[in-house]
Coordinates of C-alpha atoms and ligand atoms in Angstrom, one line a residue:
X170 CA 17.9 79.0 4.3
X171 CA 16.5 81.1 7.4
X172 CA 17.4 84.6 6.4
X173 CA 20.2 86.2 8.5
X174 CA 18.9 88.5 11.4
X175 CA 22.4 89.2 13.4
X176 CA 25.2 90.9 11.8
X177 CA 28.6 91.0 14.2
X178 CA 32.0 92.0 13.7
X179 CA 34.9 90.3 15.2
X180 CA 36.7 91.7 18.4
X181 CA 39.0 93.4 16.1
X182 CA 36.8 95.2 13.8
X183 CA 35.8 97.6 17.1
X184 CA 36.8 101.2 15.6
X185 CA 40.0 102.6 17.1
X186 CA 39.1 106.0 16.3
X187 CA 36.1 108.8 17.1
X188 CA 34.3 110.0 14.3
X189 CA 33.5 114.3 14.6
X190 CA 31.1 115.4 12.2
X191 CA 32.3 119.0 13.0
X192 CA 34.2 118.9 10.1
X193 CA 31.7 117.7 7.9
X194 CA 29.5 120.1 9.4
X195 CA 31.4 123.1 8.1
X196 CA 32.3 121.6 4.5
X197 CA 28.4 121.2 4.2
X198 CA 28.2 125.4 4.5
X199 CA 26.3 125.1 7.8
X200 CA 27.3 127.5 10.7
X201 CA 28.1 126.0 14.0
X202 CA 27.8 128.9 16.6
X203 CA 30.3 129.1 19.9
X204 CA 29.2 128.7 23.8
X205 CA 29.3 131.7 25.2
X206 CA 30.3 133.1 28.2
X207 CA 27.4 134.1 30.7
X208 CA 28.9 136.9 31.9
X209 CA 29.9 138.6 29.2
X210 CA 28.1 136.9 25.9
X211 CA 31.7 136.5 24.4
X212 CA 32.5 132.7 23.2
X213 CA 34.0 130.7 25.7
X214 CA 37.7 130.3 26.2
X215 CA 39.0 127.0 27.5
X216 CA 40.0 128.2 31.1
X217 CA 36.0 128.9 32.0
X218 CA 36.1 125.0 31.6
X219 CA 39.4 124.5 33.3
X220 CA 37.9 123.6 36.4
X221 CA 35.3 121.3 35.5
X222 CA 37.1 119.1 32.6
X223 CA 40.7 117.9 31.9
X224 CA 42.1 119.4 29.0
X225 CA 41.9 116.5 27.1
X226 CA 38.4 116.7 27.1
X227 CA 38.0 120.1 26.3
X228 CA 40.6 119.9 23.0
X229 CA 38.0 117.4 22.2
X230 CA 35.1 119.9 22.7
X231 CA 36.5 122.3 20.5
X232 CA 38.5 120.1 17.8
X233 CA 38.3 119.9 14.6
X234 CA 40.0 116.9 13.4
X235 CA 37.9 114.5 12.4
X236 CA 39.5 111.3 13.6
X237 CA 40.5 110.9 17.6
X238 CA 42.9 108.0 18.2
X239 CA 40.5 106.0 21.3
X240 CA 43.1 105.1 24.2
X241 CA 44.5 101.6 24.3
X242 CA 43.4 101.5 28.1
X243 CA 39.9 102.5 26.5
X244 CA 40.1 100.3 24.3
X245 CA 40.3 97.1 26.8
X246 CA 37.2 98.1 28.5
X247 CA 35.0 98.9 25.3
X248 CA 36.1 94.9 25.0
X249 CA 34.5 93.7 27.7
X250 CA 31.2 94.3 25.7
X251 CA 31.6 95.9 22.3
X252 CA 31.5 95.3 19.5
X253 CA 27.3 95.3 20.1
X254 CA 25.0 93.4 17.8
X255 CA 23.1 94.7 14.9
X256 CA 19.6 92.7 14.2
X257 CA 17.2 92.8 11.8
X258 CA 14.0 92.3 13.5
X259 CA 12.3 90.2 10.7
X260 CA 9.9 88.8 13.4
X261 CA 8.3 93.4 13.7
X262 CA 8.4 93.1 10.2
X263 CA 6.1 90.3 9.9
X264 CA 4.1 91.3 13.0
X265 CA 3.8 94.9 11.2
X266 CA 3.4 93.2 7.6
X267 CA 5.3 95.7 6.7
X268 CA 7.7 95.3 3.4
X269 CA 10.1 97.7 5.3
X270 CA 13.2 96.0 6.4
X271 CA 14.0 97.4 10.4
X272 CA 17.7 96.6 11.6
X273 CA 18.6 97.9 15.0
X274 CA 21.5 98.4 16.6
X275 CA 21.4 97.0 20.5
X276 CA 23.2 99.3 22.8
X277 CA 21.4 97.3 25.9
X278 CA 24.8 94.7 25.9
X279 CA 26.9 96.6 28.4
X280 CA 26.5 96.1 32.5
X281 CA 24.8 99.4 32.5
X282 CA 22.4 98.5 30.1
X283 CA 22.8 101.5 27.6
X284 CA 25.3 103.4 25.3
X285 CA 25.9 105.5 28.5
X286 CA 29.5 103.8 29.0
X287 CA 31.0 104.8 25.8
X288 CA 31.5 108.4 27.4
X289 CA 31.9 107.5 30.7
X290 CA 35.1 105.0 30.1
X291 CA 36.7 107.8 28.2
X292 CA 35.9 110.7 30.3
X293 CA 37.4 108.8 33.7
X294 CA 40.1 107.9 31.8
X295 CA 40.9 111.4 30.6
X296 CA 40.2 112.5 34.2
X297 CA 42.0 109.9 35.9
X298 CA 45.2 111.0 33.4
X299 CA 44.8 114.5 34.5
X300 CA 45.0 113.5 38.4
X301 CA 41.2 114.2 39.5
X302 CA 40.1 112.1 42.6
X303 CA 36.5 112.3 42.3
X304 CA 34.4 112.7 39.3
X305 CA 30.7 115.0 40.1
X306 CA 27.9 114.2 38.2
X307 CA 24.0 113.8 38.2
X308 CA 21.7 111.3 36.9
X309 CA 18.1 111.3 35.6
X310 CA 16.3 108.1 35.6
X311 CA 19.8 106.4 36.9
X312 CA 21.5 105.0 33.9
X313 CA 24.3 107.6 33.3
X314 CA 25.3 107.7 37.3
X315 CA 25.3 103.7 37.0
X316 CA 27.9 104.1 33.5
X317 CA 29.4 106.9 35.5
X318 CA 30.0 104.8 38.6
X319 CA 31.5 101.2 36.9
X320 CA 33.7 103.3 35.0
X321 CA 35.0 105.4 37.9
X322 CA 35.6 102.0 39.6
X323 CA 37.4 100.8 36.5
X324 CA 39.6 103.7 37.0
X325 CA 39.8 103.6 40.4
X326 CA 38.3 107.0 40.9
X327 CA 35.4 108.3 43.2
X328 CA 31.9 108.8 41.9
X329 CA 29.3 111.3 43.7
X330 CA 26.0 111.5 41.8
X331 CA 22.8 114.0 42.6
X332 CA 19.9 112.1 41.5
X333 CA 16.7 113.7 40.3
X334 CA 14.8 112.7 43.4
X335 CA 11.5 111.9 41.2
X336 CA 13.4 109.0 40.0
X337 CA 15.7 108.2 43.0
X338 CA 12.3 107.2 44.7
X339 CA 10.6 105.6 41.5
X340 CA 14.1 103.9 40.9
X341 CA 15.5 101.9 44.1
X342 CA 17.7 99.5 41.9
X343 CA 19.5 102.1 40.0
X344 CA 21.0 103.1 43.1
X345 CA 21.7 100.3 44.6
X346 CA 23.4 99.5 41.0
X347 CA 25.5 102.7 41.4
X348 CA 26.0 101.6 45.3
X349 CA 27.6 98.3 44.0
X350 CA 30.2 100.3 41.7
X351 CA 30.8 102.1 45.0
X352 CA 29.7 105.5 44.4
X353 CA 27.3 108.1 46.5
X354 CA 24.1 109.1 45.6
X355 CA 22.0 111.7 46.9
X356 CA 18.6 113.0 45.5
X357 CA 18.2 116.2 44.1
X358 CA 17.3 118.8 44.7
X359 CA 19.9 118.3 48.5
X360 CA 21.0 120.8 51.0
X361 CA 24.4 119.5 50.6
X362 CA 25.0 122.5 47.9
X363 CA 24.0 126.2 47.7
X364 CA 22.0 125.5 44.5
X365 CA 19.9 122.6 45.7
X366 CA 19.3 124.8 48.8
X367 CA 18.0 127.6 46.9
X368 CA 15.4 125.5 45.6
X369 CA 14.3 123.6 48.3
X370 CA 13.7 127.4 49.8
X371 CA 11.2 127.7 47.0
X372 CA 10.0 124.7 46.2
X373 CA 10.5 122.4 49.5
X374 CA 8.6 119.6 47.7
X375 CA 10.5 119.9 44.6
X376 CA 11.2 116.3 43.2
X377 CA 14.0 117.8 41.1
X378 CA 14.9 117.7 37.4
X379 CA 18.8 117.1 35.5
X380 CA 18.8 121.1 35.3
X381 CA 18.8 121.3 38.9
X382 CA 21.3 118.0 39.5
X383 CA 23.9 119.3 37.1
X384 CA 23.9 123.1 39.0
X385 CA 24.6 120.5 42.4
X386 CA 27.3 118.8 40.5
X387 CA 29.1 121.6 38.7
X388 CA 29.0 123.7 42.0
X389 CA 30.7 120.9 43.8
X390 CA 32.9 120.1 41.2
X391 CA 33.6 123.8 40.6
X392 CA 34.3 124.3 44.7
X393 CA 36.6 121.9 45.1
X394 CA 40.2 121.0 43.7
X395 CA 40.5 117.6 43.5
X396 CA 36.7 116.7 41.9
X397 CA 36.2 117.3 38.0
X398 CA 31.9 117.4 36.5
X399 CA 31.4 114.7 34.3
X400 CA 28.2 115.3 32.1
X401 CA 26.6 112.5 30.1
X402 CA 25.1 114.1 27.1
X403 CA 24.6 117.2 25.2
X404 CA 28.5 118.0 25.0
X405 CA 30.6 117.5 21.6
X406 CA 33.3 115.4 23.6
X407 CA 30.3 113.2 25.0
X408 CA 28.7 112.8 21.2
X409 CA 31.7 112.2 19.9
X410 CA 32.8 108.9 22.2
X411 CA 29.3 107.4 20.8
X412 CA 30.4 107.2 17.2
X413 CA 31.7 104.2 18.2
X414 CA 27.8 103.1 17.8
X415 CA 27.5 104.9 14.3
X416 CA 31.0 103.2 13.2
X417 CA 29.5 99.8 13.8
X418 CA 26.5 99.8 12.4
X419 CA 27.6 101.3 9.3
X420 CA 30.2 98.3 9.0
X421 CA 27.5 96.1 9.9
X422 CA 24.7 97.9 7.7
X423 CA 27.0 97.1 4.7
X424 CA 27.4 93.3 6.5
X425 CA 23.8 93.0 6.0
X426 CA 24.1 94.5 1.9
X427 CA 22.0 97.8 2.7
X428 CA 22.1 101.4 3.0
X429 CA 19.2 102.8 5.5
X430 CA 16.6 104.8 3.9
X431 CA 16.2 106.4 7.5
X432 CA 18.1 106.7 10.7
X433 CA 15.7 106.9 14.0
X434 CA 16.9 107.8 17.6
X435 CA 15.5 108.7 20.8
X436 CA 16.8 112.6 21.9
X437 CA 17.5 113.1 25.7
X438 CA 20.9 115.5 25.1
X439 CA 21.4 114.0 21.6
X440 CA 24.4 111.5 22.2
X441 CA 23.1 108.3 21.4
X442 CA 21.2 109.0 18.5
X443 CA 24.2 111.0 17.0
X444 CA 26.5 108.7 18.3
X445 CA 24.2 106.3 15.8
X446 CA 23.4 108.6 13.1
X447 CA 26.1 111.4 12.5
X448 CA 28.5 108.6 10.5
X449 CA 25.7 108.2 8.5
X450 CA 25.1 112.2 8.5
X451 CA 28.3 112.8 7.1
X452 CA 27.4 111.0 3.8
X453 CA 24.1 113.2 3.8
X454 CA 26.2 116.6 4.3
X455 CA 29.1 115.4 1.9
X456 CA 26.5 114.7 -0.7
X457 CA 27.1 110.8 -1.0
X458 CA 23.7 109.7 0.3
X459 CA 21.6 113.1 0.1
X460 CA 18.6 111.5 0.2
X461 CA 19.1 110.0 3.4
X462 CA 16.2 110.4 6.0
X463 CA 17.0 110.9 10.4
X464 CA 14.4 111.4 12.4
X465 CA 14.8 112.2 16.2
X466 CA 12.2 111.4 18.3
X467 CA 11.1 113.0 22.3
X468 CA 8.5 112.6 24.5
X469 CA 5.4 115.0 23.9
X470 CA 5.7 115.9 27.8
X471 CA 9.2 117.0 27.2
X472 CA 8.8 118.6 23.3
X473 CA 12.8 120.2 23.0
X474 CA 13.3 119.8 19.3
X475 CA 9.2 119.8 18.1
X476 CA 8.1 122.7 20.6
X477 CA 11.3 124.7 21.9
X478 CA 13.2 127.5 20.5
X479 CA 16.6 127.6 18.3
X480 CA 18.5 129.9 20.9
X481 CA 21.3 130.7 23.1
X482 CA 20.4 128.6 26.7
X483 CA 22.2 127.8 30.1
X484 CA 22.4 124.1 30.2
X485 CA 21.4 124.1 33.8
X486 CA 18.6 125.4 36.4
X487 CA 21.3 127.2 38.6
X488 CA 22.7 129.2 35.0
X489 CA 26.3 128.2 35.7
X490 CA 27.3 126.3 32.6
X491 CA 27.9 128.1 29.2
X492 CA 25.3 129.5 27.1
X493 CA 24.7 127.0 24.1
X494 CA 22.8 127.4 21.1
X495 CA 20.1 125.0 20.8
X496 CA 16.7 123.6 21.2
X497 CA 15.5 124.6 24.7
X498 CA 12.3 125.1 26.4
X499 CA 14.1 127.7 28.8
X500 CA 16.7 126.5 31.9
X501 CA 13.6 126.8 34.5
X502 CA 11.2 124.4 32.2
X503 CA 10.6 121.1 34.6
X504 CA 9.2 118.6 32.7
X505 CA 6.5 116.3 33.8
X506 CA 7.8 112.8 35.7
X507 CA 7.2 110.9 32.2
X508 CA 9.2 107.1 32.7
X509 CA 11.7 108.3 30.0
X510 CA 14.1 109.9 32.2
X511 CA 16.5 110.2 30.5
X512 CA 14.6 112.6 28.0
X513 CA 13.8 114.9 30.8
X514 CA 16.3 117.4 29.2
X515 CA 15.0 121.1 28.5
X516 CA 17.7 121.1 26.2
X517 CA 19.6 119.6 22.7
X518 CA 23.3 118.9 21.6
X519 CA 24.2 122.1 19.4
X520 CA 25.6 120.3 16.7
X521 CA 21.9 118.4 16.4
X522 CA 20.4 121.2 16.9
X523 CA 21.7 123.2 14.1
X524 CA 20.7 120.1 11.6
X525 CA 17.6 120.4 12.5
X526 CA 16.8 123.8 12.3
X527 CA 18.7 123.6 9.1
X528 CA 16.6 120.7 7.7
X529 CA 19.0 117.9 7.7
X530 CA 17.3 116.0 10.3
X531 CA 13.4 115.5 11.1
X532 CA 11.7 115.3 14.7
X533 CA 8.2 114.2 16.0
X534 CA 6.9 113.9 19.9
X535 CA 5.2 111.2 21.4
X536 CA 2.5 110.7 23.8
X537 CA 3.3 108.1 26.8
X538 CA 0.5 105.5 26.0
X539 CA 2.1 105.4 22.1
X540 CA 5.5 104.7 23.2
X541 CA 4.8 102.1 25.5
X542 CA 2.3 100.2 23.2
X543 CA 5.4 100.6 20.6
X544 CA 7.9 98.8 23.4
X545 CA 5.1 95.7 23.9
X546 CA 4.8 95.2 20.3
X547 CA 8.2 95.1 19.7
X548 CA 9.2 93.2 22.9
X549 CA 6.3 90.7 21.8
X550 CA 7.9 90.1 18.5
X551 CA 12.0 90.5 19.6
X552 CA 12.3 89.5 23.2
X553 CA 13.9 92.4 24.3
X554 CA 11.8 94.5 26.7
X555 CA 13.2 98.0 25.5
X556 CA 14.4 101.2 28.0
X557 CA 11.5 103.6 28.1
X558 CA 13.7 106.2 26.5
X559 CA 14.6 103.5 23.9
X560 CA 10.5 102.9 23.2
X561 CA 10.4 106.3 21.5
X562 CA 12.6 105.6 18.5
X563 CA 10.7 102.4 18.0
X564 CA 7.7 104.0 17.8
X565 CA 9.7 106.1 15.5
X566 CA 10.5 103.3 13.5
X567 CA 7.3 101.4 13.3
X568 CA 5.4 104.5 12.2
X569 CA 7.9 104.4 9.2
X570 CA 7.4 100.5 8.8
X571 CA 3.5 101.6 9.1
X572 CA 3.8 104.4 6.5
X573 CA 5.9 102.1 3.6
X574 CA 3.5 99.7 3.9
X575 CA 0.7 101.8 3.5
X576 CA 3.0 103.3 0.3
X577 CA 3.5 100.3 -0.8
X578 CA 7.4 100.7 -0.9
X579 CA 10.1 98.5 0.4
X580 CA 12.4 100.9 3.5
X581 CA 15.2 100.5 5.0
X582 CA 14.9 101.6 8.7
X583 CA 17.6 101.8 10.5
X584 CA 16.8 102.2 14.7
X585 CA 18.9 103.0 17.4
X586 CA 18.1 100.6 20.6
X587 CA 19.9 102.8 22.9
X588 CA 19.0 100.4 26.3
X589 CA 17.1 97.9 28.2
X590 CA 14.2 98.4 30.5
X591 CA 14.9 95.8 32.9
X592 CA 15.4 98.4 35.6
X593 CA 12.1 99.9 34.2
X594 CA 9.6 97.6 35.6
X595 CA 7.5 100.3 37.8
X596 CA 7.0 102.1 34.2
X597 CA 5.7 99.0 32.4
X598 CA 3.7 98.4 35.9
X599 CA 2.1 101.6 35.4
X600 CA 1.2 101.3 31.5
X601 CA 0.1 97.5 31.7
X602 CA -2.3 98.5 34.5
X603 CA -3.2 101.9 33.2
X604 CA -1.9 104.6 35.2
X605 CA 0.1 106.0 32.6
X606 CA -1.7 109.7 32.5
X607 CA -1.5 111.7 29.4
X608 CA 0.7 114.2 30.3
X609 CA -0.6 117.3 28.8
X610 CA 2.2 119.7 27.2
X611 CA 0.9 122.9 28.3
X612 CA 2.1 126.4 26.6
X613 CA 1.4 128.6 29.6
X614 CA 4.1 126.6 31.0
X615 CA 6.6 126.8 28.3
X616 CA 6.2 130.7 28.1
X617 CA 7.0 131.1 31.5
X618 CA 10.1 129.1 31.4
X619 CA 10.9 130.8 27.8
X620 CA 10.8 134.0 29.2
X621 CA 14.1 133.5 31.6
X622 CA 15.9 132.4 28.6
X623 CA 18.9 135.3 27.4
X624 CA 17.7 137.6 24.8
X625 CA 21.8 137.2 22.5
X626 CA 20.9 138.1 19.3
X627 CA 22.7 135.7 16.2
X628 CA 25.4 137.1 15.0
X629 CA 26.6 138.2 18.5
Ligands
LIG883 C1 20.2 108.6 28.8 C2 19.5 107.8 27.8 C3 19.0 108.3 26.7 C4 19.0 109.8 26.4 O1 20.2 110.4 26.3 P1 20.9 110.8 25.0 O2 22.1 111.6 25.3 O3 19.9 111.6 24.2 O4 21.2 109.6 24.3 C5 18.3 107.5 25.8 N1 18.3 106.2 26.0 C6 18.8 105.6 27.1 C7 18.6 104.1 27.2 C8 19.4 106.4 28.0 O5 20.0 105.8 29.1

């Protein structure tokens, strides 16, 4: 008999709760530290986020239960695509003749194309609850304004997005998609906000960066009553709507008989891959699988979690939003215009943060030219031409595959597909007929953006 390469659980075995490794987190002896206010260094108290976020969202931000009921009305719309496949990609095995066994889990099933509507379905639900009219948000390489815009159109709410203009030119379709859903898109940095102006001032040929579209966002968001922010990554809430991905595959890992040896993701913000991997991290922390591997992996142009430093950082160009403690490679870093948009980010989830610096998780860095041979090889073998962001963990992945072969030892890999690429086609252009530069990662660079980060000393 063929072996089995597709492991799926019925409509009714979708989870009908969040997973929040919080908890976990804390009964491990690890020390989450607060947001704090930029002002005044003290931890932030819900009303800062009162005007961007229902309240909903931030009791999520902050909670520490670890199961949160997922809304029946939340619920209908995961339907329309989840629960998502989990393969075994025998077919990369055999191309790698590796005896590692790789199972992915295929986030690339919903309209969107990526994990991206797990958060936004909840968060317009939560906002449409609370009254909002229109939701504020920006978008890197496109794919969170297009979740962004199908769910405010589910929701019957209005959807403005500032789009890094580096991609809103190298991207026409993702507009259009967000277009379709009926929302507005205008590429950042704009003179439609004081923030984008400001920049423009200095840099008039600026083509923008997510720093500089979330201060557009959260300043029109903040200035006017009836529109909420809406960000796609980085925030507990946001990480917490993708367990969904981690729930399933864990259900689906034991389908298959197996328990991963290592869990590989692709970090932008952190939501996908801990969406994927923090189920699975809670058996690390709680001592049940201790030996359990999870590597995160970035692109070497954009280094957060390889080359950035543990500290407290705005989230944002414009310094509006919270100080978090994470990665960072300062607010002002702007990242070359690598094809992986979405990992543009000069910044990390906290909660992934912390279990990195505290050795619970691994990271590496990629060059362009790797990742994209990675995405052929695997397309070649699995048919599924893989989100540029995406191509990262499977380069991850077949390194792994690479290194148990040369060990000689069988390993279970476990990777984290968070998208297509089907909108990416300019990118695989570019690689198939080499213009893919080397982006070099330059430390003069990094310095300089280090050196506007807040000197708060640990401990307060
Ligand atoms: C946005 C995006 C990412 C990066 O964001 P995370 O919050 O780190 O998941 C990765 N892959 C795809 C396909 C994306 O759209």
């Amino acid at each position: 008999m063929a072996e089995r390469t597709r492991f799926d659980l019925s409509p009714d075995e979708l989870p009908t709760a969040w997973f929040n490794i919080m908890p976990a987190i804390v009964q491990a002896g690890l020390q989450p530290l607060p947001p704090l206010h930029p002002g005044t260094h003290e931890p932030v108290t819900p009303d800062l986020l009162a005007p961007l976020f229902p309240m909903a969202l931030i009791e999520q931000e902050v909670s520490t239960e670890e199961w949160i009921d997922i809304p029946g009305a939340v619920l209908d719309i995961y339907r329309l695509w989840r629960t998502t496949p989990l393969y075994r990609a025998t077919r990369l095995e055999q191309a790698l003749q590796t005896p590692a066994r790789i199972y992915f889990k295929y986030e690339g099933t919903s309209a969107p194309g990526s994990h991206k509507p797990n958060t936004a379905v909840a968060q317009a639900y939560y906002n449409k609850e609370a009254g909002v009219r229109r939701l504020a948000t920006e978008t890197g390489a496109g794919q969170w304004g297009s979740a962004l815009a199908m769910a405010c159109r589910f929701f019957d709410l209005e959807c403005l997005v500032y789009m890094v203009k580096a991609s809103y030119e190298q991207k026409p379709y993702r507009r259009v998609f967000m277009e379709t859903f009926g929302a507005e898109v205008i590429p950042s940095p704009s003179s439609t906000t004081n923030a984008g102006k400001t920049i423009l001032e200095a840099h008039p040929d600026s083509t923008g960066s997510l720093g500089i579209a979330i201060s557009e966002a959260i300043e029109i968001a903040a200035t006017n009553e009836d529109t909420n922010y809406s960000l796609g990554s980085v925030l507990n809430h946001v990480l917490l709507h993708q367990s969904v991905i981690g729930l399933e595959a864990k259900r689906q890992m034991e389908l298959a008989g197996e328990r991963p040896d290592v869990v590989v993701g692709c970090v932008g913000g952190g939501s996908n891959y801990s969406g994927l991997a923090y189920p699975f991290m809670a058996d690390r922390l709680r001592g049940v699988s201790p030996d359990m591997r999870f590597l995160a992996t970035e692109p070497a142009a954009c280094p957060t979690l390889t080359k950035g430093r543990f500290a407290w950082d705005f989230g944002d160009t414009g310094k509006m939003t919270p100080l978090l403690p994470m990665y960072t490679l300062g607010h002002d870093f702007v990242p070359a215009p690598v094809h992986a948009g979405g990992l543009r980010y000069h910044g990390d989830a906290p909660s992934l943060s912390l279990l990195v610096r505290d050795g619970h998780m691994e990271a590496a860095a990629y060059s362009q030219n790797a990742v994209f041979e990675a995405a052929l090889q695997f397309a070649h073998a699995q048919g599924i031409v893989p989100a540029p962001e995406s191509a990262h963990a499977i380069r991850g992945a077949i390194d792994e595959a690479v290194a148990a072969r040369e060990a000689g030892e069988e390993r279970v890999i476990l990777l984290g597909l968070s998208g297509h690429g089907d909108f990416d086609m300019q990118a695989y252009d570019d690689y198939l007929n080499g213009r893919l530069p080397e982006v070099e990662f330059r430390q003069e660079d990094l310095d300089e953006s280090m050196a506007g980060v807040p000197e708060v000393s640990f401990g307060g």
